[in-house]
């Protein structure tokens, strides 16, 4: 397995709709294994193929909830249904998200509290997962990557303004930038 470089906002593959997965073969299973290793090293709770420069509708996730239940999976060619977005003030802690392609930043992001994910695993087998809370947030965040949307694109002001300012200061927002977990030290 290999730890892959993670591309940073501005890389074109992050900003367009990803292509469907068509081959469920050893190459895909190797990519999935590498994505899991990269995600855990980063550390993160999800990683989409576009984040490692691969134009494919594929993401992996791995998170352990407060009860010790591990939620781990592969989602190829996913479909996602969500409940309506909640209204009201966002909580700076409860609603905070980060992204490995906008490293070091965390901002409150409005997400639905429930989601249903229909997808295929790395062998092409279809499955359905129902999620609430943090897992529903993970599904929405990673699914967005497959449609070319980063969480900073969903921020509300004043957080949207702050994120744009930091991205400019870091000189992100242009092609060719990446970092490798375990090798590069990323600070925002």
JSON list of C-alpha atoms in Angstrom, two decimals:
[
{"chain": "A", "resi": 1, "resn": "UNK", "atom": "CA", "xyz": [0.00, 0.00, 0.00]},
{"chain": "A", "resi": 2, "resn": "UNK", "atom": "CA", "xyz": [1.07, 3.55, -0.69]},
{"chain": "A", "resi": 3, "resn": "UNK", "atom": "CA", "xyz": [0.34, 6.88, 0.93]},
{"chain": "A", "resi": 4, "resn": "UNK", "atom": "CA", "xyz": [-0.83, 9.15, -1.88]},
{"chain": "A", "resi": 5, "resn": "UNK", "atom": "CA", "xyz": [-0.34, 12.91, -2.23]},
{"chain": "A", "resi": 6, "resn": "UNK", "atom": "CA", "xyz": [-3.51, 14.89, -1.53]},
{"chain": "A", "resi": 7, "resn": "UNK", "atom": "CA", "xyz": [-4.24, 17.69, -3.98]},
{"chain": "A", "resi": 8, "resn": "UNK", "atom": "CA", "xyz": [-5.15, 21.14, -2.66]},
{"chain": "A", "resi": 9, "resn": "UNK", "atom": "CA", "xyz": [-8.02, 23.40, -3.67]},
{"chain": "A", "resi": 10, "resn": "UNK", "atom": "CA", "xyz": [-7.37, 24.83, -7.12]},
{"chain": "A", "resi": 11, "resn": "UNK", "atom": "CA", "xyz": [-6.48, 21.48, -8.68]},
{"chain": "A", "resi": 12, "resn": "UNK", "atom": "CA", "xyz": [-8.98, 21.06, -11.58]},
{"chain": "A", "resi": 13, "resn": "UNK", "atom": "CA", "xyz": [-9.99, 17.50, -10.61]},
{"chain": "A", "resi": 14, "resn": "UNK", "atom": "CA", "xyz": [-11.43, 18.92, -7.36]},
{"chain": "A", "resi": 15, "resn": "UNK", "atom": "CA", "xyz": [-13.70, 21.36, -9.14]},
{"chain": "A", "resi": 16, "resn": "UNK", "atom": "CA", "xyz": [-15.66, 19.29, -11.68]},
{"chain": "A", "resi": 17, "resn": "UNK", "atom": "CA", "xyz": [-18.02, 16.31, -11.63]},
{"chain": "A", "resi": 18, "resn": "UNK", "atom": "CA", "xyz": [-16.07, 13.06, -11.38]},
{"chain": "A", "resi": 19, "resn": "UNK", "atom": "CA", "xyz": [-16.47, 10.20, -13.86]},
{"chain": "A", "resi": 20, "resn": "UNK", "atom": "CA", "xyz": [-18.29, 6.96, -12.94]},
{"chain": "A", "resi": 21, "resn": "UNK", "atom": "CA", "xyz": [-16.30, 3.93, -11.86]},
{"chain": "A", "resi": 22, "resn": "UNK", "atom": "CA", "xyz": [-16.60, 1.32, -14.62]},
{"chain": "A", "resi": 23, "resn": "UNK", "atom": "CA", "xyz": [-13.95, -1.29, -13.75]},
{"chain": "A", "resi": 24, "resn": "UNK", "atom": "CA", "xyz": [-14.14, -3.15, -10.44]},
{"chain": "A", "resi": 25, "resn": "UNK", "atom": "CA", "xyz": [-10.75, -4.79, -10.75]},
{"chain": "A", "resi": 26, "resn": "UNK", "atom": "CA", "xyz": [-7.43, -5.16, -8.93]},
{"chain": "A", "resi": 27, "resn": "UNK", "atom": "CA", "xyz": [-6.41, -1.62, -9.92]},
{"chain": "A", "resi": 28, "resn": "UNK", "atom": "CA", "xyz": [-9.51, -0.24, -8.19]},
{"chain": "A", "resi": 29, "resn": "UNK", "atom": "CA", "xyz": [-8.94, -2.39, -5.10]},
{"chain": "A", "resi": 30, "resn": "UNK", "atom": "CA", "xyz": [-5.32, -1.14, -4.93]},
{"chain": "A", "resi": 31, "resn": "UNK", "atom": "CA", "xyz": [-6.53, 2.47, -5.22]},
{"chain": "A", "resi": 32, "resn": "UNK", "atom": "CA", "xyz": [-9.06, 1.84, -2.42]},
{"chain": "A", "resi": 33, "resn": "UNK", "atom": "CA", "xyz": [-6.38, 0.33, -0.15]},
{"chain": "A", "resi": 34, "resn": "UNK", "atom": "CA", "xyz": [-4.06, 3.28, -0.86]},
{"chain": "A", "resi": 35, "resn": "UNK", "atom": "CA", "xyz": [-6.88, 5.74, -0.17]},
{"chain": "A", "resi": 36, "resn": "UNK", "atom": "CA", "xyz": [-7.61, 4.13, 3.19]},
{"chain": "A", "resi": 37, "resn": "UNK", "atom": "CA", "xyz": [-3.94, 4.23, 4.15]},
{"chain": "A", "resi": 38, "resn": "UNK", "atom": "CA", "xyz": [-3.69, 7.88, 3.05]},
{"chain": "A", "resi": 39, "resn": "UNK", "atom": "CA", "xyz": [-6.88, 8.84, 4.91]},
{"chain": "A", "resi": 40, "resn": "UNK", "atom": "CA", "xyz": [-5.75, 7.26, 8.18]},
{"chain": "A", "resi": 41, "resn": "UNK", "atom": "CA", "xyz": [-2.25, 8.77, 7.93]},
{"chain": "A", "resi": 42, "resn": "UNK", "atom": "CA", "xyz": [-3.62, 12.27, 7.23]},
{"chain": "A", "resi": 43, "resn": "UNK", "atom": "CA", "xyz": [-5.63, 11.73, 9.61]},
{"chain": "A", "resi": 44, "resn": "UNK", "atom": "CA", "xyz": [-9.13, 12.01, 8.21]},
{"chain": "A", "resi": 45, "resn": "UNK", "atom": "CA", "xyz": [-12.50, 10.29, 8.35]},
{"chain": "A", "resi": 46, "resn": "UNK", "atom": "CA", "xyz": [-13.13, 10.29, 4.60]},
{"chain": "A", "resi": 47, "resn": "UNK", "atom": "CA", "xyz": [-11.25, 10.67, 1.35]},
{"chain": "A", "resi": 48, "resn": "UNK", "atom": "CA", "xyz": [-12.59, 11.04, -2.19]},
{"chain": "A", "resi": 49, "resn": "UNK", "atom": "CA", "xyz": [-10.73, 9.89, -5.30]},
{"chain": "A", "resi": 50, "resn": "UNK", "atom": "CA", "xyz": [-10.52, 13.45, -6.71]},
{"chain": "A", "resi": 51, "resn": "UNK", "atom": "CA", "xyz": [-8.57, 14.43, -3.57]},
{"chain": "A", "resi": 52, "resn": "UNK", "atom": "CA", "xyz": [-5.78, 12.09, -4.66]},
{"chain": "A", "resi": 53, "resn": "UNK", "atom": "CA", "xyz": [-5.97, 13.33, -8.25]},
{"chain": "A", "resi": 54, "resn": "UNK", "atom": "CA", "xyz": [-8.17, 10.52, -9.59]},
{"chain": "A", "resi": 55, "resn": "UNK", "atom": "CA", "xyz": [-11.21, 11.49, -11.66]},
{"chain": "A", "resi": 56, "resn": "UNK", "atom": "CA", "xyz": [-13.61, 8.84, -10.31]},
{"chain": "A", "resi": 57, "resn": "UNK", "atom": "CA", "xyz": [-16.90, 8.77, -8.39]},
{"chain": "A", "resi": 58, "resn": "UNK", "atom": "CA", "xyz": [-15.37, 6.97, -5.44]},
{"chain": "A", "resi": 59, "resn": "UNK", "atom": "CA", "xyz": [-14.80, 7.68, -1.77]},
{"chain": "A", "resi": 60, "resn": "UNK", "atom": "CA", "xyz": [-13.74, 5.82, 1.34]},
{"chain": "A", "resi": 61, "resn": "UNK", "atom": "CA", "xyz": [-14.71, 6.54, 4.93]},
{"chain": "A", "resi": 62, "resn": "UNK", "atom": "CA", "xyz": [-13.65, 5.33, 8.35]},
{"chain": "A", "resi": 63, "resn": "UNK", "atom": "CA", "xyz": [-14.93, 6.70, 11.65]},
{"chain": "A", "resi": 64, "resn": "UNK", "atom": "CA", "xyz": [-15.58, 5.29, 15.13]},
{"chain": "A", "resi": 65, "resn": "UNK", "atom": "CA", "xyz": [-18.60, 6.72, 16.93]},
{"chain": "A", "resi": 66, "resn": "UNK", "atom": "CA", "xyz": [-18.93, 7.53, 20.65]},
{"chain": "A", "resi": 67, "resn": "UNK", "atom": "CA", "xyz": [-20.22, 4.00, 21.34]},
{"chain": "A", "resi": 68, "resn": "UNK", "atom": "CA", "xyz": [-17.11, 2.40, 19.80]},
{"chain": "A", "resi": 69, "resn": "UNK", "atom": "CA", "xyz": [-18.90, 1.27, 16.63]},
{"chain": "A", "resi": 70, "resn": "UNK", "atom": "CA", "xyz": [-16.67, 1.45, 13.59]},
{"chain": "A", "resi": 71, "resn": "UNK", "atom": "CA", "xyz": [-18.20, 2.80, 10.38]},
{"chain": "A", "resi": 72, "resn": "UNK", "atom": "CA", "xyz": [-15.92, 1.95, 7.46]},
{"chain": "A", "resi": 73, "resn": "UNK", "atom": "CA", "xyz": [-16.69, 1.59, 3.80]},
{"chain": "A", "resi": 74, "resn": "UNK", "atom": "CA", "xyz": [-16.12, 2.21, 0.14]},
{"chain": "A", "resi": 75, "resn": "UNK", "atom": "CA", "xyz": [-18.64, 4.12, -1.97]},
{"chain": "A", "resi": 76, "resn": "UNK", "atom": "CA", "xyz": [-18.33, 3.83, -5.75]},
{"chain": "A", "resi": 77, "resn": "UNK", "atom": "CA", "xyz": [-20.89, 5.53, -7.98]},
{"chain": "A", "resi": 78, "resn": "UNK", "atom": "CA", "xyz": [-22.88, 6.67, -4.95]},
{"chain": "A", "resi": 79, "resn": "UNK", "atom": "CA", "xyz": [-26.32, 8.19, -4.80]},
{"chain": "A", "resi": 80, "resn": "UNK", "atom": "CA", "xyz": [-27.18, 10.25, -1.73]},
{"chain": "A", "resi": 81, "resn": "UNK", "atom": "CA", "xyz": [-30.50, 11.33, -0.27]},
{"chain": "A", "resi": 82, "resn": "UNK", "atom": "CA", "xyz": [-30.60, 13.77, 2.63]},
{"chain": "A", "resi": 83, "resn": "UNK", "atom": "CA", "xyz": [-33.20, 15.35, 4.89]},
{"chain": "A", "resi": 84, "resn": "UNK", "atom": "CA", "xyz": [-33.82, 19.10, 4.57]},
{"chain": "A", "resi": 85, "resn": "UNK", "atom": "CA", "xyz": [-31.09, 21.36, 5.90]},
{"chain": "A", "resi": 86, "resn": "UNK", "atom": "CA", "xyz": [-31.60, 22.55, 9.46]},
{"chain": "A", "resi": 87, "resn": "UNK", "atom": "CA", "xyz": [-32.23, 26.22, 10.10]},
{"chain": "A", "resi": 88, "resn": "UNK", "atom": "CA", "xyz": [-30.82, 28.40, 12.83]},
{"chain": "A", "resi": 89, "resn": "UNK", "atom": "CA", "xyz": [-27.38, 29.28, 14.08]},
{"chain": "A", "resi": 90, "resn": "UNK", "atom": "CA", "xyz": [-24.47, 26.94, 13.42]},
{"chain": "A", "resi": 91, "resn": "UNK", "atom": "CA", "xyz": [-22.44, 25.73, 16.37]},
{"chain": "A", "resi": 92, "resn": "UNK", "atom": "CA", "xyz": [-18.71, 26.48, 15.97]},
{"chain": "A", "resi": 93, "resn": "UNK", "atom": "CA", "xyz": [-17.81, 23.07, 17.45]},
{"chain": "A", "resi": 94, "resn": "UNK", "atom": "CA", "xyz": [-20.69, 20.70, 16.64]},
{"chain": "A", "resi": 95, "resn": "UNK", "atom": "CA", "xyz": [-20.98, 21.83, 13.02]},
{"chain": "A", "resi": 96, "resn": "UNK", "atom": "CA", "xyz": [-17.27, 22.31, 12.27]},
{"chain": "A", "resi": 97, "resn": "UNK", "atom": "CA", "xyz": [-15.76, 20.51, 9.30]},
{"chain": "A", "resi": 98, "resn": "UNK", "atom": "CA", "xyz": [-12.32, 20.34, 7.84]},
{"chain": "A", "resi": 99, "resn": "UNK", "atom": "CA", "xyz": [-11.03, 19.01, 4.55]},
{"chain": "A", "resi": 100, "resn": "UNK", "atom": "CA", "xyz": [-7.76, 17.37, 3.58]},
{"chain": "A", "resi": 101, "resn": "UNK", "atom": "CA", "xyz": [-7.79, 19.42, 0.35]},
{"chain": "A", "resi": 102, "resn": "UNK", "atom": "CA", "xyz": [-8.04, 22.66, 2.34]},
{"chain": "A", "resi": 103, "resn": "UNK", "atom": "CA", "xyz": [-5.64, 21.52, 5.06]},
{"chain": "A", "resi": 104, "resn": "UNK", "atom": "CA", "xyz": [-5.61, 22.95, 8.54]},
{"chain": "A", "resi": 105, "resn": "UNK", "atom": "CA", "xyz": [-8.90, 24.85, 8.32]},
{"chain": "A", "resi": 106, "resn": "UNK", "atom": "CA", "xyz": [-12.16, 24.10, 10.18]},
{"chain": "A", "resi": 107, "resn": "UNK", "atom": "CA", "xyz": [-15.39, 26.02, 9.83]},
{"chain": "A", "resi": 108, "resn": "UNK", "atom": "CA", "xyz": [-19.02, 25.37, 10.77]},
{"chain": "A", "resi": 109, "resn": "UNK", "atom": "CA", "xyz": [-20.87, 23.99, 7.76]},
{"chain": "A", "resi": 110, "resn": "UNK", "atom": "CA", "xyz": [-24.61, 23.49, 7.39]},
{"chain": "A", "resi": 111, "resn": "UNK", "atom": "CA", "xyz": [-25.43, 19.82, 6.67]},
{"chain": "A", "resi": 112, "resn": "UNK", "atom": "CA", "xyz": [-28.48, 17.60, 6.83]},
{"chain": "A", "resi": 113, "resn": "UNK", "atom": "CA", "xyz": [-28.76, 15.47, 9.95]},
{"chain": "A", "resi": 114, "resn": "UNK", "atom": "CA", "xyz": [-29.75, 12.27, 8.11]},
{"chain": "A", "resi": 115, "resn": "UNK", "atom": "CA", "xyz": [-28.66, 10.65, 4.89]},
{"chain": "A", "resi": 116, "resn": "UNK", "atom": "CA", "xyz": [-29.17, 7.49, 2.88]},
{"chain": "A", "resi": 117, "resn": "UNK", "atom": "CA", "xyz": [-26.22, 6.33, 0.78]},
{"chain": "A", "resi": 118, "resn": "UNK", "atom": "CA", "xyz": [-26.65, 3.84, -2.07]},
{"chain": "A", "resi": 119, "resn": "UNK", "atom": "CA", "xyz": [-23.37, 2.77, -3.62]},
{"chain": "A", "resi": 120, "resn": "UNK", "atom": "CA", "xyz": [-21.15, -0.06, -4.76]},
{"chain": "A", "resi": 121, "resn": "UNK", "atom": "CA", "xyz": [-18.19, -1.43, -2.84]},
{"chain": "A", "resi": 122, "resn": "UNK", "atom": "CA", "xyz": [-14.76, -2.10, -4.35]},
{"chain": "A", "resi": 123, "resn": "UNK", "atom": "CA", "xyz": [-16.06, -5.39, -5.81]},
{"chain": "A", "resi": 124, "resn": "UNK", "atom": "CA", "xyz": [-19.06, -3.78, -7.48]},
{"chain": "A", "resi": 125, "resn": "UNK", "atom": "CA", "xyz": [-21.54, -5.09, -4.91]},
{"chain": "A", "resi": 126, "resn": "UNK", "atom": "CA", "xyz": [-24.47, -2.74, -4.28]},
{"chain": "A", "resi": 127, "resn": "UNK", "atom": "CA", "xyz": [-25.38, -1.67, -0.74]},
{"chain": "A", "resi": 128, "resn": "UNK", "atom": "CA", "xyz": [-27.41, 0.90, 1.16]},
{"chain": "A", "resi": 129, "resn": "UNK", "atom": "CA", "xyz": [-26.39, 2.70, 4.36]},
{"chain": "A", "resi": 130, "resn": "UNK", "atom": "CA", "xyz": [-28.55, 4.89, 6.59]},
{"chain": "A", "resi": 131, "resn": "UNK", "atom": "CA", "xyz": [-26.72, 7.52, 8.60]},
{"chain": "A", "resi": 132, "resn": "UNK", "atom": "CA", "xyz": [-27.41, 10.18, 11.19]},
{"chain": "A", "resi": 133, "resn": "UNK", "atom": "CA", "xyz": [-25.28, 12.89, 12.74]},
{"chain": "A", "resi": 134, "resn": "UNK", "atom": "CA", "xyz": [-21.56, 12.81, 12.06]},
{"chain": "A", "resi": 135, "resn": "UNK", "atom": "CA", "xyz": [-21.71, 9.86, 9.65]},
{"chain": "A", "resi": 136, "resn": "UNK", "atom": "CA", "xyz": [-24.39, 11.64, 7.61]},
{"chain": "A", "resi": 137, "resn": "UNK", "atom": "CA", "xyz": [-22.06, 14.67, 7.53]},
{"chain": "A", "resi": 138, "resn": "UNK", "atom": "CA", "xyz": [-19.15, 12.51, 6.31]},
{"chain": "A", "resi": 139, "resn": "UNK", "atom": "CA", "xyz": [-21.30, 11.09, 3.50]},
{"chain": "A", "resi": 140, "resn": "UNK", "atom": "CA", "xyz": [-22.40, 14.56, 2.39]},
{"chain": "A", "resi": 141, "resn": "UNK", "atom": "CA", "xyz": [-18.86, 15.99, 2.55]},
{"chain": "A", "resi": 142, "resn": "UNK", "atom": "CA", "xyz": [-17.34, 13.16, 0.49]},
{"chain": "A", "resi": 143, "resn": "UNK", "atom": "CA", "xyz": [-20.25, 13.05, -1.96]},
{"chain": "A", "resi": 144, "resn": "UNK", "atom": "CA", "xyz": [-19.79, 16.77, -2.58]},
{"chain": "A", "resi": 145, "resn": "UNK", "atom": "CA", "xyz": [-16.20, 16.07, -3.68]},
{"chain": "A", "resi": 146, "resn": "UNK", "atom": "CA", "xyz": [-17.56, 13.86, -6.46]},
{"chain": "A", "resi": 147, "resn": "UNK", "atom": "CA", "xyz": [-19.62, 16.79, -7.74]},
{"chain": "A", "resi": 148, "resn": "UNK", "atom": "CA", "xyz": [-16.68, 19.23, -7.63]},
{"chain": "A", "resi": 149, "resn": "UNK", "atom": "CA", "xyz": [-17.83, 20.97, -4.44]},
{"chain": "A", "resi": 150, "resn": "UNK", "atom": "CA", "xyz": [-15.56, 21.63, -1.45]},
{"chain": "A", "resi": 151, "resn": "UNK", "atom": "CA", "xyz": [-16.98, 22.35, 1.98]},
{"chain": "A", "resi": 152, "resn": "UNK", "atom": "CA", "xyz": [-15.59, 25.91, 1.78]},
{"chain": "A", "resi": 153, "resn": "UNK", "atom": "CA", "xyz": [-17.93, 26.44, -1.19]},
{"chain": "A", "resi": 154, "resn": "UNK", "atom": "CA", "xyz": [-20.86, 25.86, 1.19]},
{"chain": "A", "resi": 155, "resn": "UNK", "atom": "CA", "xyz": [-19.73, 28.20, 3.97]},
{"chain": "A", "resi": 156, "resn": "UNK", "atom": "CA", "xyz": [-21.84, 31.12, 5.11]},
{"chain": "A", "resi": 157, "resn": "UNK", "atom": "CA", "xyz": [-20.35, 34.52, 5.98]},
{"chain": "A", "resi": 158, "resn": "UNK", "atom": "CA", "xyz": [-18.35, 35.47, 7.96]},
{"chain": "A", "resi": 159, "resn": "UNK", "atom": "CA", "xyz": [-16.73, 32.02, 7.62]},
{"chain": "A", "resi": 160, "resn": "UNK", "atom": "CA", "xyz": [-16.83, 32.06, 3.81]},
{"chain": "A", "resi": 161, "resn": "UNK", "atom": "CA", "xyz": [-14.93, 35.36, 3.79]},
{"chain": "A", "resi": 162, "resn": "UNK", "atom": "CA", "xyz": [-12.37, 34.03, 6.31]},
{"chain": "A", "resi": 163, "resn": "UNK", "atom": "CA", "xyz": [-11.80, 30.86, 4.27]},
{"chain": "A", "resi": 164, "resn": "UNK", "atom": "CA", "xyz": [-11.28, 32.81, 1.02]},
{"chain": "A", "resi": 165, "resn": "UNK", "atom": "CA", "xyz": [-8.81, 35.09, 2.78]},
{"chain": "A", "resi": 166, "resn": "UNK", "atom": "CA", "xyz": [-6.78, 32.16, 4.18]},
{"chain": "A", "resi": 167, "resn": "UNK", "atom": "CA", "xyz": [-6.80, 30.36, 0.82]},
{"chain": "A", "resi": 168, "resn": "UNK", "atom": "CA", "xyz": [-5.37, 33.50, -0.84]},
{"chain": "A", "resi": 169, "resn": "UNK", "atom": "CA", "xyz": [-2.79, 33.94, 1.94]},
{"chain": "A", "resi": 170, "resn": "UNK", "atom": "CA", "xyz": [-1.65, 30.32, 1.54]},
{"chain": "A", "resi": 171, "resn": "UNK", "atom": "CA", "xyz": [-1.43, 30.87, -2.24]},
{"chain": "A", "resi": 172, "resn": "UNK", "atom": "CA", "xyz": [-3.78, 27.94, -2.83]},
{"chain": "A", "resi": 173, "resn": "UNK", "atom": "CA", "xyz": [-6.48, 28.00, -5.48]},
{"chain": "A", "resi": 174, "resn": "UNK", "atom": "CA", "xyz": [-4.18, 27.12, -8.36]},
{"chain": "A", "resi": 175, "resn": "UNK", "atom": "CA", "xyz": [-3.21, 23.80, -9.99]},
{"chain": "A", "resi": 176, "resn": "UNK", "atom": "CA", "xyz": [-0.17, 21.78, -9.02]},
{"chain": "A", "resi": 177, "resn": "UNK", "atom": "CA", "xyz": [-0.34, 21.96, -5.23]},
{"chain": "A", "resi": 178, "resn": "UNK", "atom": "CA", "xyz": [-0.42, 18.87, -3.02]},
{"chain": "A", "resi": 179, "resn": "UNK", "atom": "CA", "xyz": [0.81, 17.51, 0.29]},
{"chain": "A", "resi": 180, "resn": "UNK", "atom": "CA", "xyz": [1.64, 14.00, 1.43]},
{"chain": "A", "resi": 181, "resn": "UNK", "atom": "CA", "xyz": [0.50, 12.79, 4.86]},
{"chain": "A", "resi": 182, "resn": "UNK", "atom": "CA", "xyz": [3.39, 11.70, 7.05]},
{"chain": "A", "resi": 183, "resn": "UNK", "atom": "CA", "xyz": [5.86, 13.70, 4.95]},
{"chain": "A", "resi": 184, "resn": "UNK", "atom": "CA", "xyz": [4.60, 17.26, 4.63]},
{"chain": "A", "resi": 185, "resn": "UNK", "atom": "CA", "xyz": [3.72, 19.40, 7.63]},
{"chain": "A", "resi": 186, "resn": "UNK", "atom": "CA", "xyz": [0.64, 21.42, 6.73]},
{"chain": "A", "resi": 187, "resn": "UNK", "atom": "CA", "xyz": [-0.43, 24.48, 8.69]},
{"chain": "A", "resi": 188, "resn": "UNK", "atom": "CA", "xyz": [-3.01, 27.07, 7.79]}
]
